[in-house]
Structures are given as C-alpha cells and as structure tokens.
Amino acid sequence: MYRYLAWTGVAAVLCLVPFYLDGFWLQTGLFAMSAAIGAIGINLLTGATGQLSMGHAFFLAVGAYAYVFFSAEPTARLGGLGLPTGLAAVLAVVVAGVAGGLFSPIAGRLKGAYLGIATFALIFGGQHVLFNAEHLTGGFNGRAVPELNLFGFSFGDTPELIVLQVPFGTLERLWFLGLALVALSMVFAQGVLKGRPGRAMNTIRDHEIAAGVMGVPVARYRAGVFVLSSMYGGLAGVLLALVFQRTVPEYFGVLLSLDYLAMIVIGGLGSVGGAVVGALFVSLLPQLLTKYSDSIPLVAAPGTPGGVSPAEAARILYGAAVVTVVLFLPGGLLGLIRKIRLRPPRLRLPLSSPSPSPETRSPHVP
Amino acid sequence: MTTFVELLVNGISIGAVYALIALGFVIIFKATEVVNFAHASLLLAGGYLVARLWPLVGFWAALLIGVAAAALVAAAIEFLVIRRANVASHSVLAIVTIGVDIVITTELTRQIGTDVLAMGDPWGSEVVRFGGVTLAETRIVALVTAAALITVFLLAFKYTGWGVAMRAAAEDAETAALMGVRLGRVSMSAWAVAGGLAAVAALFLCVFPTPGLDRSTSLVALKAFPAAILGGLDSTTGALVGGLVIGVTESMMSGYQNDMAFLGRGIGDVAPFLVMLVILLIRPAGLFGTKELARV
C-alpha cells in the first residue's frame, strides 16, 4: 500500500515537471530517460547475467539510424522508406534485436570479460559503417530525424498545443512519451528478472556449471539476453534520436559504451532500480556541472582555457565513482539507499541470508 | 612485390609492438584473472611522460622515467584498487578497471588537449633501403626492441624464481600461497611489468611515421585487445601470434585499401576487430587459449 502511494507520488511529480521547468532541464531529463532505458538493457546483460558488453552504443546507433531510415522520405542523396513513424520506431527496435541476434554465435559462447573485448568489434565496425555508408547514414554530418507521429498526434512543435497555459512543444510532448517508455521498460525488465528467466540468468552469472546441470540452456540464455539488451539499446536510441533531432556517428563511440557500464555499476548491478538511478547520476552530472560551473571551484566554464571543463570533471567524477562504489558500496547507490531506509535490524531466518556464491572457476571441483 | 614486402615488414614491426601490449595484458590476466581495460591508459601515461620530459632531461632518461612511472601507476592500481575490491565475479573487477581508465584517460587527454606531442626519439624520420625495399628506421628499432623484450620476458618467466612463482600462482593460487609464494607481490609485479611494457609500446606507437602522441593514441592502443583475445587470454604465445596477426592485417588492409575501396575509408583500423571476430567464431577460447573444462 505504502509502496503504491510512493510510486503514485513520484509519477505525479514527474508529470508536473514540463509545466514548471524550461527546455534545458526537459532535454536533460529526456536524455536521462533514454539513458535509463539503455541502462536497464545492459544491466540485464551485465548485471544479471554477468556478460560484459562494450557494444551497447552500437545498438543505440542501430536503433537511432534504423528509425531515421525507415521514417524519412527518400531524397536524391539519402535513402529512406517513408514509413509511418510509429511503425518505423517499432521496426527500429526490432532491427536492433536482429543485430544483437546476428552477434549471438559469439554472444552465446563467450563469457564475461571475453565478450567485453569481442564487443569492441561492434563499436569500431559500427562506426566504420556509420561513417562510410553515406546513403543510409548521411556520413560524417549525420541525418535529420523526422518527428514522431502517433495516431495523428504529432510529437513536434506544430500544430500548436497549449495545455494549462503552457505551450507544449517537442520536448514537452516527448517528456510524456519518454515517461511511458521508461515505465514500460522497467515493468518488463522487472518481470524478466523476478520470473523464471531472471533466476536462470542469475544462476548463469553465479555458477555457470550449476546452471547447466540444473537444465538451463546456458548458451541460448546468453544469446537471448544479449538480444533483449540490444533491443533495449535500440529503444533508447530511438528516443535519443527524437530528442536530439539529428543523429551523428561520433556520438555512438567507445565513450558512450563506457558511460553505460559506469551507470549500472554506480547505480547497482543486476537490478532495474539500480540501472535507473545510475543513468540519472551519470547523465545529470555533466549537465549540473555545466549549469553551475561558475559557482563550483576548479571547474571552468566550457571554452575557457585552463581549468577542468564540466564534461571532463563529470567524467573524472563518475570514473572515480565507479571505483569507489565497487570498493566501498557493493550494491551501488541503490544498495546505499536501501541500507539507509532499512529499519533496525530484525532477526533474519538463516535461509534468507545470502550465502557466498562459489567461485565459478573454483579449482576445488572434485 | 616490393610494396608487399614493405607492408609485411611494417606489419610485423607494428605487430611486435601490439604483442608487447597484449603480453602485458595476458600477464595481468594470468596473475590476477583481471581483464585490464585500463591498459590503454597505462600506455598513454607512459607515452605522455616521455613526450613531456625529453626536452628537459633528454630522450633516454625520459624513456626510463616514463617506463618506471607507468610501472608504478600499474602497481598502484593493483595495490589500491584491485587488491581491495572484494567482489564475487571477475567481470566486476574488469568494470573497476574501466573506472580507473576513465579517470586517467580523461585527465591525460585534457593535459594533451589538441596538441600532437613529439617523442624526441633519436631515429627521427630516417629510412633504410634494402634493395628496393624502403623501411623506416623506427620500425626496425621497434621490431628489434620488442623481440628483445619479449625474449627476456619469456626467459625470465621460464627460469627465474619470479617466473616460477608467477606460473605457480596462475596455476593454483591457493596451493602456491601454501608453498610460500607471496601472491600480493606476484600480482603487483605482474602489473608493474605490464605497465612498463605498455610504456615502451607507447613510444613505438607514436614515433615516425605516426606524427606523435595525441588524444587518439589510447584508441590505437585498443587494437591490442583483439591481439590478446584472438591468441587466447591466458597464453603468452597467443599474445605474440595475436599481435603479429593484427599488425600484419592492419598494415595490409591499409596498404591495399585503394584496391578495396568498396569496404570504405579507414578499413585498416577496423580490420583487426573483424579478424578477431572471425577467429572467435571458430575458436571461442582463442588460438592458443586453454579451453575451459570443468568436472562436476
């Protein structure tokens, strides 16, 4: 009961945001929402299943560019299919899933950090394609993103829409779409984690052999989770493209993938809430530092020589946060929040105390 | 034909440099089971110090300081972070090294800014001609140095007490500890050696024909990852072969890219990763990696 009240409160506050905050914060918030969706996806893969992926940015790129390609009208220089934009968005997510599926011979067989290195290939290969397949991607300059139009409702600036004396432009309209998508993504991922697949995934992470012995098809699960996580990446990419209104290849590089890994470690590995908290932290930090760079010591405004620029300061801060979290806060920020909220310790049944999982590569297997 | 020989020798030379990086990567993995994503930043740190210090103290002293500093940074990462992280899975340790990498690389690229730093090496842009084949002097030095370092390392790995301790620890850490091997020292020395090798590699990645050390150097270093994994992460032989395969592939693809224009510009930079994918499809544990077997 208490829980539902809290959630309703959060939802109400989030719905009120566009009526009070300006475009800068809306855009920042939308980036954070896109990041949250992507982070949930990679947390299913890395946090819950223990498979490292450096290629998440690639799937964001696939989602973003697929949406643009499907929805844009073809021109002399650039290809496009001119499909209805809603359909294009769905197809873009599917295409990201297919791209993940094509990688499954590798994603299913390699484990942990090995997969992490192998997925570097996606990033570099992907960037190569983005820069060179100019007919599809517009090359270095990228492509303009057509605005989304769902059942006659346009997520653009026209036609004019005024709600409670607040003009609703692209960002305000997308805000609600973003909220809905994040909520959907959270519920779905929660369902996956709480159910049978989630248990199988956690067993694969904790003890691969035990999982196999108990009848979990390890390779198929690894490949399946990889596909699911790439579809989450694709959805995040579509939302990102709609907010950015332009896709540029440079954005989808190694750094973006590293950001996503930082998010889930900082927020908390293996949980949906952790992914969302981490995504908020990592995507809001640079914006906050930019906005208040004047009043923070050591951080210089962007463009001024000397001093640390806000973007760099943010990177250093969250890089350090990753290390700090692993050293001192196993469970991430979410774990910290839970610890603070925890009532005075009750007597726990011995069954519920977490037993240390045996080392996967234990040399003591008889 | 001369083009082919030139490309081949250049490829082998750059491959030997990749092998140096990959070797460090493999040593760390063997000693601590950590996939060290901070390796590129170690390399950048070593290279940066050499580039900044040579005008002050001369090239050879700068190189010495750079190598020592990279080794020190690596040992510090092991001592301050890896040793203290108490985590269940090695994937998480890999992510910690990503955190370390983000911090070091961001700070160093900020220091470098948009500059291209010269390495101040004595070889400059001299070339040597053998018959019709033209080779840069730096490439020959790189090949010789890398070969020498690798030989010394492999001999030490095989015959010295340190090498025996390292191999024992990699084989079975607990038993090795019971036999009196000090695991802390073994893993710290592994990190230090890897850092030093990375600094030497940094030098050769940034000398002629490359213009110098700039902010993209750490991306170049990423090509050593495929080298390590396609040879097999736990195999020193694999690192050498992987390095050479990657180096030759890259050199050939860049050299003949006009004949392969349909693959797009800059295919040489992507080729190492594609080769890695193909090899992993056939042999998931890499060419020389131990296939993991478990008895239940």
XYZ file of C-alpha atoms in Angstrom:
662
model
C 0.000 0.000 0.000
C 2.695 2.398 1.143
C 4.658 1.441 -1.927
C 1.873 2.257 -4.352
C 1.363 5.651 -2.733
C 5.050 6.430 -3.112
C 5.030 5.411 -6.770
C 1.929 7.474 -7.482
C 3.613 10.443 -5.862
C 6.733 10.040 -7.994
C 4.640 9.693 -11.154
C 2.600 12.810 -10.305
C 5.723 14.892 -9.696
C 7.280 13.683 -12.956
C 4.115 14.566 -14.882
C 4.164 18.083 -13.452
C 7.766 18.745 -14.482
C 7.055 20.095 -18.018
C 4.720 22.706 -16.570
C 7.442 24.281 -14.460
C 10.904 23.614 -15.881
C 12.418 25.102 -19.027
C 13.734 23.435 -22.153
C 17.254 22.834 -20.844
C 16.029 20.683 -17.977
C 13.466 18.910 -20.126
C 16.128 17.972 -22.612
C 18.451 16.831 -19.827
C 15.623 14.806 -18.348
C 14.852 13.197 -21.686
C 18.492 12.238 -22.138
C 18.368 10.700 -18.697
C 15.227 8.759 -19.653
C 16.851 7.444 -22.802
C 19.900 6.511 -20.744
C 17.674 4.784 -18.191
C 16.120 2.564 -20.864
C 19.525 1.680 -22.293
C 20.953 1.081 -18.835
C 18.139 -1.294 -17.898
C 19.015 -3.282 -21.004
C 22.700 -3.536 -20.275
C 22.026 -4.282 -16.622
C 20.036 -7.349 -17.685
C 23.088 -8.462 -19.630
C 25.993 -7.388 -17.449
C 24.439 -7.087 -14.020
C 22.062 -10.022 -14.017
C 23.802 -12.434 -16.379
C 27.423 -11.420 -15.845
C 28.142 -10.836 -19.541
C 30.232 -7.722 -20.159
C 29.325 -5.682 -23.228
C 31.272 -2.772 -24.659
C 28.990 -2.677 -27.660
C 25.907 -1.085 -26.182
C 26.473 2.197 -28.018
C 26.356 0.236 -31.272
C 22.796 -0.880 -30.583
C 21.772 2.645 -29.692
C 23.168 3.673 -33.058
C 21.290 0.884 -34.824
C 18.028 1.961 -33.192
C 18.539 5.639 -33.942
C 19.627 5.193 -37.560
C 17.070 2.496 -38.316
C 14.315 4.818 -37.122
C 15.601 7.621 -39.326
C 15.983 5.340 -42.328
C 12.529 3.785 -42.028
C 10.692 7.024 -41.403
C 12.487 9.503 -43.679
C 11.288 10.226 -47.185
C 13.948 9.188 -49.701
C 15.901 12.002 -51.347
C 18.468 12.044 -54.114
C 21.375 11.792 -51.684
C 19.857 9.898 -48.774
C 17.807 6.739 -48.754
C 14.634 6.256 -46.759
C 11.436 4.254 -46.775
C 8.959 6.917 -45.678
C 7.039 4.503 -43.432
C 4.618 5.810 -40.781
C 6.831 6.989 -37.926
C 5.211 4.836 -35.243
C 5.820 1.712 -37.302
C 9.365 2.919 -38.028
C 10.058 3.202 -34.292
C 8.861 -0.348 -33.649
C 10.826 -1.673 -36.618
C 13.927 0.142 -35.372
C 13.744 -1.737 -32.081
C 13.262 -4.992 -33.976
C 16.257 -4.254 -36.189
C 18.397 -3.623 -33.099
C 17.243 -7.002 -31.792
C 18.144 -8.667 -35.086
C 21.574 -7.048 -34.983
C 22.018 -8.493 -31.488
C 20.826 -11.857 -32.766
C 23.370 -11.849 -35.577
C 26.045 -11.493 -32.931
C 24.649 -14.428 -30.968
C 27.120 -17.068 -32.193
C 29.680 -15.034 -30.279
C 27.444 -13.664 -27.516
C 26.286 -17.163 -26.628
C 29.698 -18.769 -26.474
C 31.941 -16.194 -24.857
C 31.587 -15.328 -21.235
C 32.164 -12.327 -19.046
C 35.059 -10.102 -19.927
C 35.944 -12.094 -23.074
C 32.667 -10.970 -24.548
C 33.513 -7.447 -23.440
C 36.579 -7.392 -25.677
C 34.810 -9.090 -28.557
C 32.089 -6.443 -28.497
C 34.698 -3.746 -29.138
C 34.383 -5.034 -32.693
C 30.764 -3.856 -32.792
C 31.754 -0.340 -31.820
C 34.584 0.029 -34.290
C 32.837 -1.867 -37.075
C 29.668 0.095 -36.426
C 31.408 3.453 -36.554
C 33.100 2.430 -39.771
C 29.725 1.680 -41.336
C 28.170 4.866 -39.962
C 30.903 6.994 -41.491
C 31.041 5.174 -44.822
C 27.508 4.081 -45.720
C 26.591 7.640 -46.584
C 23.475 6.706 -48.469
C 21.983 5.249 -45.281
C 23.514 7.316 -42.536
C 24.457 10.649 -44.051
C 28.128 10.007 -43.209
C 30.033 12.406 -41.010
C 27.275 15.012 -40.815
C 24.561 12.575 -39.837
C 20.899 12.888 -40.695
C 17.940 14.899 -39.536
C 15.393 12.885 -37.570
C 11.745 13.061 -38.687
C 9.428 13.862 -35.813
C 7.295 11.102 -34.399
C 3.619 10.984 -35.243
C 1.430 8.524 -33.350
C -2.217 8.042 -34.409
C -2.435 11.598 -35.695
C -0.737 13.135 -32.662
C 2.498 14.830 -33.615
C 5.467 14.918 -31.245
C 6.775 18.089 -32.859
C 6.312 21.837 -32.470
C 3.359 22.002 -34.878
C 0.380 22.072 -34.619
C 0.500 24.395 -31.651
C -0.726 22.857 -28.427
C -1.306 24.717 -25.211
C -2.070 22.843 -22.018
C -2.942 24.891 -18.906
C -1.367 27.989 -20.457
C 1.929 26.200 -21.064
C 2.889 25.872 -24.727
C 3.632 22.230 -25.435
C 6.496 21.901 -27.905
C 8.550 18.876 -28.953
C 10.281 18.447 -25.621
C 7.146 18.701 -23.508
C 5.305 16.188 -25.659
C 8.249 13.799 -25.780
C 8.558 14.065 -22.000
C 5.337 12.120 -21.511
C 6.232 9.604 -24.204
C 9.609 9.142 -22.501
C 7.994 8.611 -19.114
C 5.681 5.987 -20.557
C 8.537 4.194 -22.301
C 10.701 4.192 -19.174
C 7.814 2.845 -17.086
C 7.126 0.117 -19.646
C 10.791 -0.828 -19.845
C 11.044 -1.007 -16.066
C 7.953 -3.180 -15.679
C 9.025 -5.552 -18.423
C 12.576 -5.912 -17.108
C 11.267 -6.397 -13.596
C 9.057 -9.183 -14.904
C 12.012 -10.842 -16.613
C 14.188 -10.587 -13.503
C 11.582 -11.720 -10.991
C 10.461 -14.701 -13.028
C 12.000 -17.916 -14.222
C 14.348 -16.316 -16.778
C 15.763 -13.973 -14.136
C 16.635 -16.838 -11.856
C 18.276 -18.692 -14.707
C 20.276 -15.565 -15.617
C 21.487 -15.063 -12.059
C 22.499 -18.696 -11.816
C 24.497 -18.400 -15.023
C 26.268 -15.386 -13.536
C 26.970 -17.017 -10.187
C 27.798 -20.528 -11.293
C 27.712 -21.417 -14.926
C 28.213 -25.135 -14.408
C 25.485 -25.379 -11.788
C 23.143 -23.579 -14.155
C 23.901 -26.055 -16.918
C 23.462 -29.030 -14.582
C 20.078 -27.750 -13.481
C 18.920 -27.649 -17.058
C 19.432 -24.012 -18.036
C 20.477 -23.837 -21.685
C 23.415 -21.541 -20.931
C 24.398 -20.554 -24.466
C 20.810 -19.962 -25.543
C 20.166 -17.804 -22.491
C 23.304 -15.768 -23.052
C 22.359 -15.162 -26.654
C 18.756 -14.402 -25.711
C 19.671 -11.865 -23.051
C 22.074 -10.265 -25.496
C 19.228 -9.833 -27.992
C 16.926 -8.424 -25.299
C 19.550 -5.998 -24.118
C 20.223 -4.853 -27.675
C 16.504 -4.190 -28.164
C 16.551 -2.027 -25.056
C 19.543 -0.279 -26.572
C 17.609 0.217 -29.801
C 14.650 1.759 -27.978
C 16.987 4.083 -26.100
C 18.489 5.015 -29.470
C 15.103 5.875 -30.970
C 14.211 8.115 -28.032
C 17.643 9.716 -28.166
C 17.263 10.423 -31.875
C 13.847 12.027 -31.301
C 15.275 14.292 -28.596
C 18.457 15.166 -30.463
C 16.572 15.625 -33.755
C 19.808 14.756 -35.514
C 21.935 11.611 -35.458
C 25.693 11.996 -35.671
C 28.034 8.983 -35.838
C 30.665 10.359 -33.475
C 28.311 10.233 -30.531
C 27.967 6.449 -30.650
C 31.575 5.644 -29.744
C 33.505 3.791 -27.099
C 32.926 6.545 -24.567
C 29.150 6.103 -24.704
C 29.505 2.371 -24.048
C 31.782 3.063 -21.105
C 29.200 5.529 -19.769
C 26.591 2.787 -19.752
C 28.835 0.406 -17.833
C 29.583 3.190 -15.357
C 25.859 3.792 -14.908
C 24.984 0.264 -13.898
C 27.951 -0.113 -11.564
C 27.238 3.191 -9.845
C 23.507 2.533 -9.605
C 23.696 -1.089 -8.623
C 24.386 -4.199 -10.694
C 21.587 -6.549 -11.601
C 18.537 -4.526 -10.656
C 16.178 -2.327 -12.630
C 16.154 0.400 -9.997
C 19.940 0.430 -9.948
C 20.090 0.996 -13.691
C 17.692 3.928 -13.469
C 19.475 5.558 -10.514
C 22.838 5.150 -12.234
C 21.504 6.536 -15.505
C 20.191 9.611 -13.692
C 23.518 10.108 -11.915
C 25.715 9.778 -14.995
C 23.538 11.816 -17.356
C 22.622 14.599 -14.938
C 26.108 15.134 -13.520
C 27.693 16.812 -16.592
C 24.612 18.999 -17.114
C 24.576 20.104 -13.491
C 28.281 20.891 -13.628
C 27.780 22.864 -16.858
C 24.901 24.843 -15.443
C 26.634 25.724 -12.199
C 30.230 25.816 -13.433
C 30.606 29.427 -12.213
C 29.937 28.601 -8.610
C 31.908 25.348 -8.351
C 35.619 25.680 -7.622
C 38.123 24.028 -10.002
C 35.548 23.709 -12.774
C 35.848 26.257 -15.569
C 33.086 27.252 -17.971
C 33.241 25.412 -21.299
C 35.556 27.049 -23.810
C 37.726 28.911 -21.314
C 41.371 27.856 -21.265
C 42.818 26.293 -18.147
C 40.791 24.551 -15.504
C 38.726 21.436 -15.957
C 35.734 21.697 -18.266
C 32.404 20.474 -16.846
C 32.275 17.472 -19.171
C 35.772 16.379 -18.139
C 35.070 16.997 -14.487
C 31.951 14.863 -14.775
C 33.873 12.038 -16.444
C 36.575 12.081 -13.792
C 33.942 12.182 -11.065
C 31.982 9.227 -12.289
C 35.087 7.245 -13.177
C 36.111 7.711 -9.574
C 32.559 6.899 -8.510
C 32.795 3.523 -10.259
C 35.933 2.657 -8.321
C 34.543 3.962 -5.025
C 31.284 2.082 -5.419
C 32.991 -1.223 -6.075
C 35.399 -0.736 -3.193
C 33.049 0.622 -0.557
C 29.438 0.230 -1.668
C 28.827 -3.191 -3.118
C 25.241 -2.838 -4.317
C 25.718 0.653 -5.687
C 23.738 3.780 -4.894
C 20.528 1.774 -4.788
C 22.059 -0.503 -2.161
C 23.048 2.590 -0.190
C 19.510 3.975 -0.335
C 18.131 0.644 0.810
C 20.630 0.469 3.654
C 19.625 3.905 4.905
C 15.953 3.049 4.679
C 16.418 -0.237 6.454
C 14.665 -0.304 9.801
C 16.546 -1.518 12.888
C 17.892 -4.935 12.053
C 15.469 -7.723 12.687
C 16.322 -11.295 13.314
C 16.569 -12.948 9.960
C 15.921 -16.528 9.124
C 19.186 -18.223 8.277
C 17.708 -19.256 4.942
C 17.367 -15.708 3.717
C 20.939 -14.696 4.464
C 22.882 -14.547 1.234
C 25.385 -17.326 1.062
C 28.603 -16.552 -0.786
C 28.404 -17.924 -4.254
C 31.144 -20.392 -5.024
C 33.786 -19.222 -7.399
C 32.926 -20.126 -10.966
C 36.397 -21.296 -11.800
C 36.991 -22.913 -8.453
C 39.937 -25.241 -8.615
C 38.403 -27.447 -5.958
C 35.816 -29.131 -8.094
C 36.289 -32.754 -7.161
C 56.191 -7.137 -54.835
C 58.319 -4.519 -53.058
C 55.148 -2.921 -51.738
C 54.115 -6.288 -50.396
C 57.433 -6.850 -48.626
C 57.386 -3.325 -47.226
C 53.873 -3.800 -45.915
C 54.738 -7.197 -44.496
C 57.798 -5.965 -42.613
C 55.972 -2.897 -41.380
C 53.111 -5.123 -40.298
C 55.410 -7.451 -38.401
C 57.079 -4.498 -36.733
C 53.845 -2.855 -35.617
C 52.568 -6.309 -34.714
C 55.541 -6.789 -32.400
C 54.550 -3.555 -30.673
C 50.972 -4.771 -30.298
C 52.388 -8.011 -28.954
C 54.170 -6.038 -26.223
C 50.875 -4.528 -25.127
C 48.988 -7.798 -25.437
C 51.702 -9.577 -23.464
C 51.232 -7.207 -20.537
C 47.514 -7.729 -20.770
C 47.974 -11.506 -20.657
C 50.427 -11.336 -17.747
C 47.911 -9.382 -15.698
C 45.164 -11.810 -16.592
C 47.262 -14.805 -15.655
C 48.371 -13.350 -12.341
C 45.115 -11.770 -11.134
C 42.397 -13.044 -13.510
C 41.514 -9.429 -14.214
C 40.826 -8.264 -17.744
C 42.557 -4.930 -17.537
C 40.666 -2.346 -19.531
C 42.889 0.350 -18.028
C 45.776 -0.896 -20.139
C 45.281 1.812 -22.752
C 45.549 4.479 -20.076
C 48.792 2.982 -18.703
C 50.184 3.221 -22.193
C 49.022 6.802 -22.557
C 50.533 7.709 -19.169
C 53.943 6.288 -20.115
C 53.919 7.908 -23.529
C 52.794 11.250 -22.160
C 55.613 11.410 -19.631
C 58.235 10.565 -22.250
C 56.849 13.236 -24.581
C 56.804 15.888 -21.849
C 60.145 15.081 -20.235
C 62.515 14.600 -23.167
C 63.100 18.322 -23.734
C 64.150 18.616 -20.077
C 66.228 15.534 -19.371
C 66.972 14.073 -22.786
C 65.324 11.184 -24.544
C 66.881 8.158 -22.822
C 66.325 9.453 -19.294
C 62.772 10.434 -20.243
C 62.124 6.960 -21.616
C 63.450 5.428 -18.408
C 61.253 7.671 -16.277
C 58.234 7.006 -18.493
C 58.641 3.243 -18.213
C 59.204 3.432 -14.468
C 56.229 5.732 -13.987
C 53.881 3.508 -15.998
C 55.043 0.516 -13.966
C 54.443 2.492 -10.798
C 50.958 3.558 -11.859
C 50.095 -0.035 -12.727
C 51.404 -1.295 -9.393
C 49.435 1.428 -7.634
C 46.230 0.354 -9.394
C 46.842 -3.196 -8.242
C 47.675 -2.160 -4.697
C 44.978 0.460 -4.163
C 42.081 -0.897 -6.170
C 42.282 -4.473 -7.380
C 43.620 -5.905 -4.141
C 40.994 -4.146 -2.050
C 37.980 -4.869 -4.185
C 36.192 -7.747 -2.602
C 33.883 -8.900 -5.340
C 32.397 -12.200 -6.306
C 32.834 -12.003 -10.038
C 35.794 -11.061 -12.169
C 33.532 -9.156 -14.557
C 33.065 -6.562 -11.839
C 36.824 -6.214 -11.450
C 37.019 -5.627 -15.186
C 34.497 -2.808 -14.815
C 36.561 -1.303 -11.988
C 39.492 -1.084 -14.349
C 37.171 0.733 -16.743
C 36.534 3.283 -13.983
C 40.273 3.698 -13.485
C 40.720 4.023 -17.226
C 38.079 6.761 -17.466
C 39.789 8.813 -14.755
C 43.348 8.513 -16.084
C 42.476 8.881 -19.763
C 40.242 11.905 -19.207
C 42.894 13.699 -17.195
C 45.660 12.899 -19.692
C 43.638 13.853 -22.775
C 42.801 17.104 -21.007
C 46.517 17.725 -20.461
C 47.308 16.854 -24.061
C 44.451 18.950 -25.411
C 44.687 19.340 -29.151
C 48.482 19.087 -29.217
C 50.467 16.479 -31.078
C 53.493 15.770 -28.905
C 56.745 14.641 -30.479
C 58.548 11.787 -28.747
C 62.057 13.232 -29.243
C 63.459 9.913 -30.375
C 66.934 9.780 -31.958
C 65.715 7.942 -35.082
C 63.602 10.742 -36.499
C 62.323 10.098 -39.989
C 65.413 8.281 -41.302
C 64.782 5.445 -43.714
C 66.889 2.433 -44.620
C 66.917 0.782 -48.048
C 67.404 -2.927 -48.594
C 67.398 -3.483 -52.344
C 64.185 -1.868 -53.478
C 62.541 -2.043 -50.103
C 62.344 1.150 -48.045
C 61.853 0.842 -44.321
C 61.646 3.452 -41.599
C 64.445 3.159 -39.068
C 61.930 3.442 -36.235
C 60.162 0.343 -37.484
C 63.343 -1.694 -37.399
C 64.205 -0.449 -33.917
C 60.682 -1.270 -32.786
C 60.950 -4.799 -34.119
C 64.345 -5.420 -32.527
C 63.373 -3.894 -29.183
C 60.072 -5.713 -28.987
C 61.695 -9.020 -29.897
C 64.420 -8.483 -27.296
C 61.967 -7.532 -24.550
C 59.710 -10.450 -25.317
C 62.643 -12.877 -25.287
C 63.904 -11.541 -21.974
C 60.446 -11.771 -20.518
C 59.827 -15.315 -21.690
C 63.228 -16.447 -20.381
C 62.536 -14.820 -17.032
C 59.096 -16.377 -16.986
C 60.632 -19.786 -17.523
C 63.846 -19.746 -15.483
C 63.796 -17.186 -12.670
C 62.247 -17.650 -9.249
C 59.877 -14.820 -10.048
C 58.683 -16.584 -13.197
C 58.180 -19.866 -11.388
C 56.220 -18.091 -8.637
C 54.085 -16.364 -11.236
C 53.313 -19.568 -13.084
C 52.550 -21.388 -9.866
C 50.199 -18.626 -8.769
C 48.443 -18.686 -12.116
C 48.057 -22.455 -11.971
C 46.640 -22.677 -8.465
C 46.771 -19.584 -6.296
C 45.933 -21.288 -3.007
C 48.460 -24.065 -3.273
C 51.096 -21.592 -4.402
C 50.385 -19.459 -1.338
C 50.752 -22.515 0.893
C 54.110 -23.227 -0.719
C 55.308 -19.788 0.301
C 54.632 -17.789 -2.852
C 53.625 -14.276 -1.852
C 50.589 -13.689 -4.004
C 50.488 -9.963 -3.329
C 53.993 -9.479 -4.626
C 53.413 -11.725 -7.600
C 50.353 -9.846 -8.777
C 51.848 -6.448 -8.102
C 54.985 -7.304 -10.046
C 52.829 -8.626 -12.877
C 51.028 -5.304 -13.069
C 54.292 -3.380 -12.917
C 55.867 -5.387 -15.726
C 52.749 -4.942 -17.845
C 52.814 -1.183 -17.237
C 56.464 -0.957 -18.257
C 55.893 -2.929 -21.437
C 52.940 -0.690 -22.286
C 55.115 2.423 -21.905
C 57.710 1.027 -24.314
C 54.914 0.193 -26.735
C 53.614 3.755 -26.393
C 56.942 5.087 -27.606
C 56.857 2.994 -30.768
C 53.203 3.703 -31.455
C 53.947 7.425 -31.506
C 57.209 7.669 -33.463
C 57.599 8.133 -37.219
C 55.524 7.540 -39.432
C 52.899 8.479 -36.832
C 53.008 12.249 -36.211
C 53.210 11.894 -32.438
C 51.297 11.376 -29.242
C 47.821 12.862 -29.338
C 44.496 12.223 -27.695
C 43.600 9.406 -30.048
C 46.645 7.336 -29.061
C 44.663 5.463 -26.439
C 42.252 4.360 -29.155
C 45.164 2.980 -31.157
C 46.146 1.021 -28.086
C 42.734 -0.625 -28.047
C 43.849 -2.680 -31.045
C 45.992 -4.711 -28.687
C 42.839 -6.088 -27.056
C 41.879 -8.139 -30.110
C 45.513 -9.237 -30.298
C 45.332 -10.604 -26.762
C 41.985 -12.289 -27.101
C 42.453 -13.872 -30.502
C 45.611 -15.528 -29.285
C 43.899 -16.658 -26.088
C 43.824 -14.516 -22.949
C 45.830 -16.950 -20.859
C 48.563 -17.692 -23.368
C 51.792 -15.745 -23.767
C 52.433 -17.432 -27.120
C 48.940 -16.384 -28.095
C 49.726 -12.755 -27.329
C 52.733 -12.841 -29.657
C 50.915 -14.544 -32.508
C 47.847 -12.365 -31.958
C 49.957 -9.216 -32.074
C 51.604 -10.251 -35.324
C 48.305 -11.268 -36.934
C 46.730 -7.945 -36.006
C 49.763 -5.932 -37.106
C 50.093 -7.625 -40.495
C 46.349 -7.474 -41.155
C 46.197 -3.803 -40.348
C 49.234 -2.986 -42.447
C 47.998 -4.978 -45.461
C 44.474 -3.606 -45.307
C 45.712 -0.015 -45.025
C 48.302 -0.543 -47.756
C 45.901 -2.038 -50.255
C 42.852 -0.035 -49.290
C 42.690 1.590 -52.715
C 42.091 -1.849 -54.191
C 39.348 -2.436 -51.658
C 37.596 0.913 -51.918
C 34.210 -0.781 -51.655
C 34.972 -1.520 -47.998
C 35.131 2.166 -47.220
C 37.786 4.551 -45.940
C 39.846 3.569 -42.911
C 39.238 -0.162 -43.193
C 42.727 -0.739 -41.772
C 41.577 0.465 -38.383
C 38.602 -1.878 -38.302
C 40.254 -4.954 -39.786
C 41.873 -6.113 -36.506
C 38.463 -6.335 -34.889
C 36.959 -8.209 -37.820
C 39.810 -10.723 -37.772
C 39.194 -11.195 -34.061
C 35.503 -11.910 -34.672
C 36.267 -14.492 -37.348
C 38.754 -16.302 -35.120
C 36.425 -16.225 -32.121
C 33.662 -17.740 -34.245
C 35.865 -20.728 -34.990
C 37.740 -20.952 -31.697
C 35.901 -19.223 -28.829
C 38.890 -19.613 -26.490
C 41.300 -18.029 -28.969
C 44.047 -19.695 -30.980
C 46.211 -20.827 -28.081
C 43.865 -20.338 -25.139
C 43.078 -23.207 -22.816
C 39.603 -24.448 -23.448
C 37.918 -24.333 -20.103
C 36.995 -27.767 -18.879
C 35.123 -28.496 -15.708
C 34.457 -31.691 -13.885
C 31.290 -31.958 -11.888
